[in-house]
Amino acid sequence: MSNTSSHLHGGDIYSLAESLNIPQRKIIDFSSSPNPCGVSKKVKAEVRKFLKFLNNYPDTECRRLTQVLSERYRVNTENILCGNGSTELIYLIVRALKPQKALIVSPTFSEYERALSMYGVSDISFFPLNETDNFKLDAQTFIETLKGHDIAFLCNPNTPTAGFISKEDMLKIAAAAHAFGCYLIVDEAFMDFLYSHSKNPDSFSMTGEILNNPLLIVLKSYTKFYALCGLRIGAVFLDARLTNLLKTYKEPWTVNTLSQRALVTALKDNVYERDTFSLLKTEKAFFEKSLNKNEIQYFPSMVNYYLIKDTRAAHIYDKLRSRGILLRSCANYRGLNEQFLRISVKTHRENSLLFKNLSKNLSIY
């Protein structure tokens, strides 16, 4: 497999474009997972409108955005802190809380482990998710493992596995963490993609529960659902005392003006949400049909990406990469190997091109 698989994350269209000596716009990126609908027209218009304010410093308190988030999730503004994507907030949480003993599931988002290691946390335990169970987390076993740790991270839905933990199980885990005196960090970066499965957008999220549990911290990334990867915007929902603590460790002006205005507009765009769920319903069905047709194993997913396993994965990755189609190798995920790939769902044109190239290369494998 090409050495580009050593990158920590997907989305590196820049290295591939340079390697193939082609424009970046020619790369079709299935390695990262933003909304396939792209940036909404309303957001683009709002960003253009606010270009004239770039000579002013951004609001370091994100007042307007925080108010909109407060209304959407029914929490107080003092329970919200915005950041330059959820990754900034992951590092900020670790820096402020200074944990000693951490628990992380495996495989999952690599920045939890990296943030802990960067700030000197050497006692890190890993809770393995089993392939035979479709990488589904067993809540009771996880609760039994929680005791003795002072911080734990859960990504729900998980990346790269797409595994989902029910609200019922999450409530049990959060209650146990509180009883054990353990901070529970719940990363809901891809939670918005689940809303198509429920009429109540709060039925899956743990954001409202932070009002009843001072050790529960919920992360939200808005770069995924609203396709704002280049702007970077996220928020953390937590007890007001923790908000104040995190602010003492946070640098000013990390959330720029365009990011703030873009998200304020995006959160009110109901048409964009409906279009997203309509597209995903159609394209996920096409995706699964195409994977089955090519006899490629995939794991259950309620979101906009799939974890696949195939002995030909390295071949698939390299051949498609040479054609400017970028997949996400999972070789550098703890608990996975080169047989695993994560592939995002995109537009029908792009998905069709993916499977046309995939079928062609598998036929000569």
Short mmCIF file of C-alpha atoms in Angstrom, two decimals:
data_model
loop_
_atom_site.label_atom_id
_atom_site.label_comp_id
_atom_site.label_asym_id
_atom_site.label_seq_id
_atom_site.Cartn_x
_atom_site.Cartn_y
_atom_site.Cartn_z
CA MET A 1 0.00 0.00 0.00
CA SER A 2 1.18 3.51 -0.77
CA ASN A 3 2.89 5.33 2.04
CA THR A 4 0.11 7.91 2.05
CA SER A 5 -1.75 5.45 4.28
CA SER A 6 0.49 6.57 7.10
CA HIS A 7 -1.39 9.86 7.38
CA LEU A 8 -3.41 10.08 10.59
CA HIS A 9 -6.59 11.25 8.87
CA GLY A 10 -8.46 11.21 5.59
CA GLY A 11 -8.99 14.24 3.38
CA ASP A 12 -5.39 14.74 2.22
CA ILE A 13 -6.22 15.58 -1.38
CA TYR A 14 -3.18 17.86 -1.49
CA SER A 15 -0.52 15.13 -1.29
CA LEU A 16 -2.34 12.98 -3.83
CA ALA A 17 -2.77 15.84 -6.29
CA GLU A 18 0.92 16.64 -5.95
CA SER A 19 1.88 12.98 -6.39
CA LEU A 20 -0.26 12.55 -9.53
CA ASN A 21 0.59 16.04 -10.81
CA ILE A 22 -3.06 16.94 -11.30
CA PRO A 23 -5.24 19.80 -9.96
CA GLN A 24 -6.77 19.23 -6.52
CA ARG A 25 -10.26 19.63 -8.00
CA LYS A 26 -9.66 16.45 -10.00
CA ILE A 27 -9.37 14.33 -6.84
CA ILE A 28 -12.52 12.51 -5.73
CA ASP A 29 -12.22 12.20 -1.98
CA PHE A 30 -13.99 9.25 -0.34
CA SER A 31 -11.52 9.29 2.57
CA SER A 32 -13.21 12.09 4.52
CA SER A 33 -16.90 12.24 5.38
CA PRO A 34 -18.48 15.68 4.94
CA ASN A 35 -22.08 15.99 3.78
CA PRO A 36 -22.26 14.95 0.09
CA CYS A 37 -24.66 17.85 -0.54
CA GLY A 38 -21.76 20.24 -0.05
CA VAL A 39 -22.03 23.70 1.48
CA SER A 40 -25.59 25.03 1.32
CA LYS A 41 -26.45 27.99 -0.91
CA LYS A 42 -27.65 29.97 2.11
CA VAL A 43 -24.33 29.48 3.89
CA LYS A 44 -22.35 30.51 0.80
CA ALA A 45 -24.43 33.68 0.52
CA GLU A 46 -23.93 34.48 4.22
CA VAL A 47 -20.18 33.96 4.00
CA ARG A 48 -19.94 36.27 0.97
CA LYS A 49 -21.96 38.90 2.83
CA PHE A 50 -19.60 38.89 5.80
CA LEU A 51 -16.36 39.14 3.83
CA LYS A 52 -16.53 42.89 4.35
CA PHE A 53 -16.13 42.37 8.10
CA LEU A 54 -12.81 40.55 7.88
CA ASN A 55 -10.96 43.67 9.01
CA ASN A 56 -12.63 43.23 12.44
CA TYR A 57 -11.61 40.68 15.04
CA PRO A 58 -14.06 37.81 15.48
CA ASP A 59 -16.26 37.69 18.57
CA THR A 60 -14.11 35.59 20.89
CA GLU A 61 -17.23 34.72 22.93
CA CYS A 62 -19.19 33.58 19.83
CA ARG A 63 -22.26 35.26 21.35
CA ARG A 64 -24.71 34.95 18.45
CA LEU A 65 -23.69 31.38 17.65
CA THR A 66 -23.82 30.30 21.28
CA GLN A 67 -27.36 31.70 21.59
CA VAL A 68 -28.51 29.78 18.51
CA LEU A 69 -26.95 26.56 19.85
CA SER A 70 -28.60 27.20 23.22
CA GLU A 71 -32.02 27.42 21.60
CA ARG A 72 -31.48 24.36 19.43
CA TYR A 73 -30.31 22.04 22.20
CA ARG A 74 -32.30 23.60 25.07
CA VAL A 75 -29.33 24.26 27.32
CA ASN A 76 -28.04 27.51 28.79
CA THR A 77 -25.42 29.58 27.01
CA GLU A 78 -23.04 29.05 29.93
CA ASN A 79 -23.14 25.32 29.10
CA ILE A 80 -21.62 25.90 25.65
CA LEU A 81 -18.12 26.66 24.42
CA CYS A 82 -17.31 26.96 20.71
CA GLY A 83 -14.03 25.97 19.12
CA ASN A 84 -12.08 25.60 15.91
CA GLY A 85 -13.60 22.20 15.20
CA SER A 86 -14.07 19.54 17.86
CA THR A 87 -10.39 18.57 17.66
CA GLU A 88 -9.33 21.83 19.31
CA LEU A 89 -11.83 21.11 22.07
CA ILE A 90 -10.54 17.55 22.62
CA TYR A 91 -7.07 18.91 23.33
CA LEU A 92 -8.51 21.72 25.44
CA ILE A 93 -10.48 19.27 27.60
CA VAL A 94 -7.41 17.15 28.31
CA ARG A 95 -5.26 20.21 28.98
CA ALA A 96 -7.80 21.64 31.45
CA LEU A 97 -8.91 18.48 33.27
CA LYS A 98 -5.41 17.00 33.64
CA PRO A 99 -6.55 13.35 33.83
CA GLN A 100 -4.27 10.62 35.13
CA LYS A 101 -5.91 7.41 33.91
CA ALA A 102 -7.87 7.25 30.65
CA LEU A 103 -10.08 4.74 28.85
CA ILE A 104 -10.60 4.70 25.08
CA VAL A 105 -12.34 2.17 22.85
CA SER A 106 -10.42 0.61 19.98
CA PRO A 107 -10.70 1.27 17.08
CA THR A 108 -11.82 4.90 17.24
CA PHE A 109 -10.79 8.48 16.41
CA SER A 110 -7.04 8.75 16.98
CA GLU A 111 -6.98 12.27 18.42
CA TYR A 112 -8.20 11.14 21.85
CA GLU A 113 -5.08 9.05 22.37
CA ARG A 114 -2.86 11.69 20.78
CA ALA A 115 -4.22 14.48 23.00
CA LEU A 116 -3.78 12.37 26.13
CA SER A 117 -0.23 11.45 25.19
CA MET A 118 0.67 15.03 24.30
CA TYR A 119 -0.33 16.22 27.77
CA GLY A 120 1.54 13.50 29.60
CA VAL A 121 -1.15 10.91 30.27
CA SER A 122 0.75 7.62 30.08
CA ASP A 123 -1.85 5.39 31.77
CA ILE A 124 -4.22 4.78 28.85
CA SER A 125 -6.38 1.65 28.68
CA PHE A 126 -8.03 0.42 25.48
CA PHE A 127 -11.42 -1.26 25.37
CA PRO A 128 -11.43 -3.50 22.28
CA LEU A 129 -14.44 -3.61 19.97
CA ASN A 130 -14.80 -7.03 18.37
CA GLU A 131 -15.21 -7.57 14.66
CA THR A 132 -17.37 -10.64 15.33
CA ASP A 133 -19.91 -8.32 17.00
CA ASN A 134 -19.73 -5.79 14.14
CA PHE A 135 -17.60 -3.63 16.45
CA LYS A 136 -20.65 -2.97 18.64
CA LEU A 137 -19.86 -1.76 22.15
CA ASP A 138 -21.18 -3.91 25.00
CA ALA A 139 -22.38 -1.30 27.50
CA GLN A 140 -22.30 -3.49 30.59
CA THR A 141 -18.75 -4.69 29.98
CA PHE A 142 -17.65 -1.13 29.27
CA ILE A 143 -19.23 0.05 32.54
CA GLU A 144 -17.36 -2.65 34.44
CA THR A 145 -14.13 -1.43 32.84
CA LEU A 146 -14.80 2.24 33.65
CA LYS A 147 -14.08 1.95 37.36
CA GLY A 148 -10.67 3.29 38.32
CA HIS A 149 -10.40 5.71 35.37
CA ASP A 150 -10.86 9.46 35.67
CA ILE A 151 -11.66 10.12 32.00
CA ALA A 152 -13.19 8.07 29.18
CA PHE A 153 -13.86 8.87 25.52
CA LEU A 154 -16.72 7.50 23.42
CA CYS A 155 -17.33 8.45 19.80
CA ASN A 156 -21.01 7.91 18.96
CA PRO A 157 -21.53 7.05 16.16
CA ASN A 158 -18.02 5.71 16.15
CA THR A 159 -15.45 6.31 13.47
CA PRO A 160 -14.31 4.41 11.47
CA THR A 161 -16.65 1.54 12.42
CA ALA A 162 -19.96 3.47 12.18
CA GLY A 163 -21.06 1.60 15.31
CA PHE A 164 -23.89 3.26 17.24
CA ILE A 165 -24.64 3.15 20.98
CA SER A 166 -28.33 3.53 21.89
CA LYS A 167 -29.50 6.42 24.07
CA GLU A 168 -30.56 3.86 26.69
CA ASP A 169 -27.06 2.42 26.91
CA MET A 170 -25.45 5.87 26.84
CA LEU A 171 -27.54 6.94 29.83
CA LYS A 172 -26.40 3.87 31.76
CA ILE A 173 -22.76 4.52 30.89
CA ALA A 174 -23.03 8.20 31.84
CA ALA A 175 -24.64 7.35 35.18
CA ALA A 176 -21.91 4.81 35.93
CA ALA A 177 -19.17 7.27 34.99
CA HIS A 178 -20.68 9.82 37.38
CA ALA A 179 -20.86 7.25 40.17
CA PHE A 180 -17.20 6.34 39.59
CA GLY A 181 -16.08 9.98 39.49
CA CYS A 182 -15.02 9.62 35.85
CA TYR A 183 -15.40 12.31 33.20
CA LEU A 184 -17.24 10.88 30.18
CA ILE A 185 -16.44 12.63 26.89
CA VAL A 186 -19.04 11.78 24.23
CA ASP A 187 -18.02 12.81 20.72
CA GLU A 188 -21.13 13.22 18.56
CA ALA A 189 -19.35 14.41 15.41
CA PHE A 190 -21.57 12.30 13.14
CA MET A 191 -24.74 12.33 15.26
CA ASP A 192 -26.62 14.70 12.95
CA PHE A 193 -26.58 12.09 10.19
CA LEU A 194 -28.74 9.87 12.42
CA TYR A 195 -31.60 12.33 12.53
CA SER A 196 -33.10 10.79 9.40
CA HIS A 197 -33.93 7.78 11.58
CA SER A 198 -36.07 9.77 14.03
CA LYS A 199 -38.55 12.65 13.97
CA ASN A 200 -37.05 13.93 17.22
CA PRO A 201 -33.52 15.26 16.69
CA ASP A 202 -32.80 15.00 20.43
CA SER A 203 -33.72 11.34 20.70
CA PHE A 204 -30.15 10.14 20.15
CA SER A 205 -28.01 12.99 21.47
CA MET A 206 -26.69 13.34 25.02
CA THR A 207 -26.44 17.14 24.94
CA GLY A 208 -29.44 17.70 27.22
CA GLU A 209 -28.09 15.28 29.80
CA ILE A 210 -25.20 17.58 30.73
CA LEU A 211 -27.67 19.54 32.88
CA ASN A 212 -28.05 16.51 35.16
CA ASN A 213 -24.49 15.17 35.10
CA PRO A 214 -21.53 17.47 35.88
CA LEU A 215 -19.04 14.84 34.67
CA LEU A 216 -20.64 14.45 31.22
CA ILE A 217 -19.09 16.41 28.35
CA VAL A 218 -20.58 16.28 24.84
CA LEU A 219 -18.64 17.30 21.74
CA LYS A 220 -20.24 18.41 18.48
CA SER A 221 -18.45 18.87 15.18
CA TYR A 222 -20.34 20.85 12.54
CA THR A 223 -17.74 20.46 9.82
CA LYS A 224 -19.19 17.05 8.87
CA PHE A 225 -22.94 17.52 8.54
CA TYR A 226 -22.72 21.06 7.16
CA ALA A 227 -19.65 20.38 4.99
CA LEU A 228 -17.63 23.18 6.63
CA CYS A 229 -14.31 21.30 6.76
CA GLY A 230 -12.33 24.25 5.41
CA LEU A 231 -13.79 26.67 7.96
CA ARG A 232 -13.60 24.43 11.05
CA ILE A 233 -16.30 24.83 13.70
CA GLY A 234 -17.33 22.77 16.72
CA ALA A 235 -18.82 23.12 20.19
CA VAL A 236 -18.67 21.42 23.56
CA PHE A 237 -21.65 21.11 25.93
CA LEU A 238 -20.83 20.78 29.61
CA ASP A 239 -21.45 21.89 33.17
CA ALA A 240 -21.11 25.67 33.58
CA ARG A 241 -18.25 25.30 36.07
CA LEU A 242 -16.34 23.27 33.51
CA THR A 243 -17.06 25.89 30.85
CA ASN A 244 -15.33 28.47 33.01
CA LEU A 245 -12.42 26.11 33.64
CA LEU A 246 -11.91 25.42 29.93
CA LYS A 247 -12.03 29.13 29.13
CA THR A 248 -9.00 29.72 31.36
CA TYR A 249 -7.00 27.35 29.13
CA LYS A 250 -8.41 28.42 25.77
CA GLU A 251 -6.65 30.77 23.36
CA PRO A 252 -8.74 33.75 22.13
CA TRP A 253 -10.06 34.18 18.58
CA THR A 254 -9.83 30.53 17.54
CA VAL A 255 -13.27 30.66 15.87
CA ASN A 256 -13.22 33.06 12.94
CA THR A 257 -16.06 35.33 11.86
CA LEU A 258 -16.95 33.34 8.75
CA SER A 259 -17.18 30.08 10.71
CA GLN A 260 -19.51 31.66 13.25
CA ARG A 261 -21.81 33.20 10.65
CA ALA A 262 -21.79 30.07 8.48
CA LEU A 263 -22.96 27.84 11.32
CA VAL A 264 -25.63 30.29 12.53
CA THR A 265 -27.11 30.16 9.03
CA ALA A 266 -26.63 26.41 8.56
CA LEU A 267 -28.42 25.52 11.79
CA LYS A 268 -31.57 27.24 10.50
CA ASP A 269 -31.54 25.66 7.03
CA ASN A 270 -34.22 22.96 7.29
CA VAL A 271 -34.36 22.47 3.52
CA TYR A 272 -30.68 21.51 3.50
CA GLU A 273 -31.34 18.90 6.19
CA ARG A 274 -34.24 17.38 4.23
CA ASP A 275 -32.16 17.30 1.04
CA THR A 276 -29.34 15.57 2.92
CA PHE A 277 -31.53 12.79 4.27
CA SER A 278 -33.20 12.29 0.91
CA LEU A 279 -29.85 11.94 -0.86
CA LEU A 280 -28.40 9.62 1.78
CA LYS A 281 -31.43 7.33 1.72
CA THR A 282 -31.03 6.81 -2.02
CA GLU A 283 -27.25 6.67 -2.15
CA LYS A 284 -26.78 4.39 0.86
CA ALA A 285 -29.09 1.88 -0.82
CA PHE A 286 -27.02 2.16 -4.01
CA PHE A 287 -23.81 1.85 -1.99
CA GLU A 288 -24.86 -1.34 -0.22
CA LYS A 289 -26.17 -2.88 -3.43
CA SER A 290 -22.86 -2.11 -5.16
CA LEU A 291 -20.78 -3.49 -2.28
CA ASN A 292 -22.82 -6.69 -2.32
CA LYS A 293 -22.48 -6.96 -6.09
CA ASN A 294 -18.69 -6.78 -5.74
CA GLU A 295 -18.77 -9.28 -2.85
CA ILE A 296 -17.19 -6.81 -0.43
CA GLN A 297 -17.95 -7.20 3.26
CA TYR A 298 -19.24 -4.09 4.99
CA PHE A 299 -20.37 -3.36 8.54
CA PRO A 300 -23.76 -1.89 9.52
CA SER A 301 -23.95 1.89 9.20
CA MET A 302 -26.64 4.48 9.96
CA VAL A 303 -24.37 7.33 8.89
CA ASN A 304 -22.65 8.61 5.74
CA TYR A 305 -19.70 6.21 5.62
CA TYR A 306 -18.98 2.48 5.67
CA LEU A 307 -16.21 0.38 7.12
CA ILE A 308 -15.40 -2.41 4.69
CA LYS A 309 -13.16 -5.44 4.98
CA ASP A 310 -11.57 -7.26 2.07
CA THR A 311 -8.34 -9.17 1.54
CA ARG A 312 -7.95 -7.08 -1.62
CA ALA A 313 -8.23 -3.77 0.28
CA ALA A 314 -4.60 -2.72 -0.25
CA HIS A 315 -4.94 -3.44 -3.98
CA ILE A 316 -8.21 -1.48 -4.12
CA TYR A 317 -6.68 1.45 -2.26
CA ASP A 318 -3.59 1.72 -4.47
CA LYS A 319 -5.35 1.19 -7.80
CA LEU A 320 -8.07 3.74 -7.12
CA ARG A 321 -5.54 6.16 -5.68
CA SER A 322 -3.59 6.02 -8.94
CA ARG A 323 -6.79 7.14 -10.68
CA GLY A 324 -7.33 10.10 -8.36
CA ILE A 325 -9.91 8.37 -6.17
CA LEU A 326 -8.94 8.61 -2.51
CA LEU A 327 -10.17 6.07 0.06
CA ARG A 328 -9.32 5.93 3.77
CA SER A 329 -6.95 3.13 4.67
CA CYS A 330 -7.57 1.92 8.23
CA ALA A 331 -4.12 0.36 8.57
CA ASN A 332 -3.10 2.96 11.16
CA TYR A 333 -6.16 2.48 13.37
CA ARG A 334 -5.47 0.63 16.58
CA GLY A 335 -7.37 -2.66 16.30
CA LEU A 336 -7.61 -2.68 12.48
CA ASN A 337 -5.22 -3.47 9.62
CA GLU A 338 -4.70 -3.09 5.87
CA GLN A 339 -7.74 -5.24 5.09
CA PHE A 340 -10.03 -2.43 6.28
CA LEU A 341 -11.09 0.70 4.43
CA ARG A 342 -13.50 3.47 5.34
CA ILE A 343 -15.44 4.87 2.40
CA SER A 344 -17.80 7.84 2.55
CA VAL A 345 -21.06 8.15 0.64
CA LYS A 346 -21.01 10.95 -1.93
CA THR A 347 -23.19 12.07 -4.86
CA HIS A 348 -24.59 9.49 -7.28
CA ARG A 349 -22.18 10.55 -10.01
CA GLU A 350 -19.20 10.12 -7.70
CA ASN A 351 -20.49 6.88 -6.18
CA SER A 352 -21.10 5.43 -9.64
CA LEU A 353 -17.58 6.36 -10.71
CA LEU A 354 -16.18 4.74 -7.57
CA PHE A 355 -17.87 1.40 -8.17
CA LYS A 356 -17.17 1.47 -11.90
CA ASN A 357 -13.45 1.74 -11.15
CA LEU A 358 -13.65 -0.68 -8.26
CA SER A 359 -15.38 -3.36 -10.35
CA LYS A 360 -12.91 -2.90 -13.19
CA ASN A 361 -9.89 -3.35 -10.92
CA LEU A 362 -11.34 -6.30 -9.03
CA SER A 363 -12.06 -8.11 -12.29
CA ILE A 364 -8.33 -8.15 -13.08
CA TYR A 365 -7.12 -8.75 -9.53
#
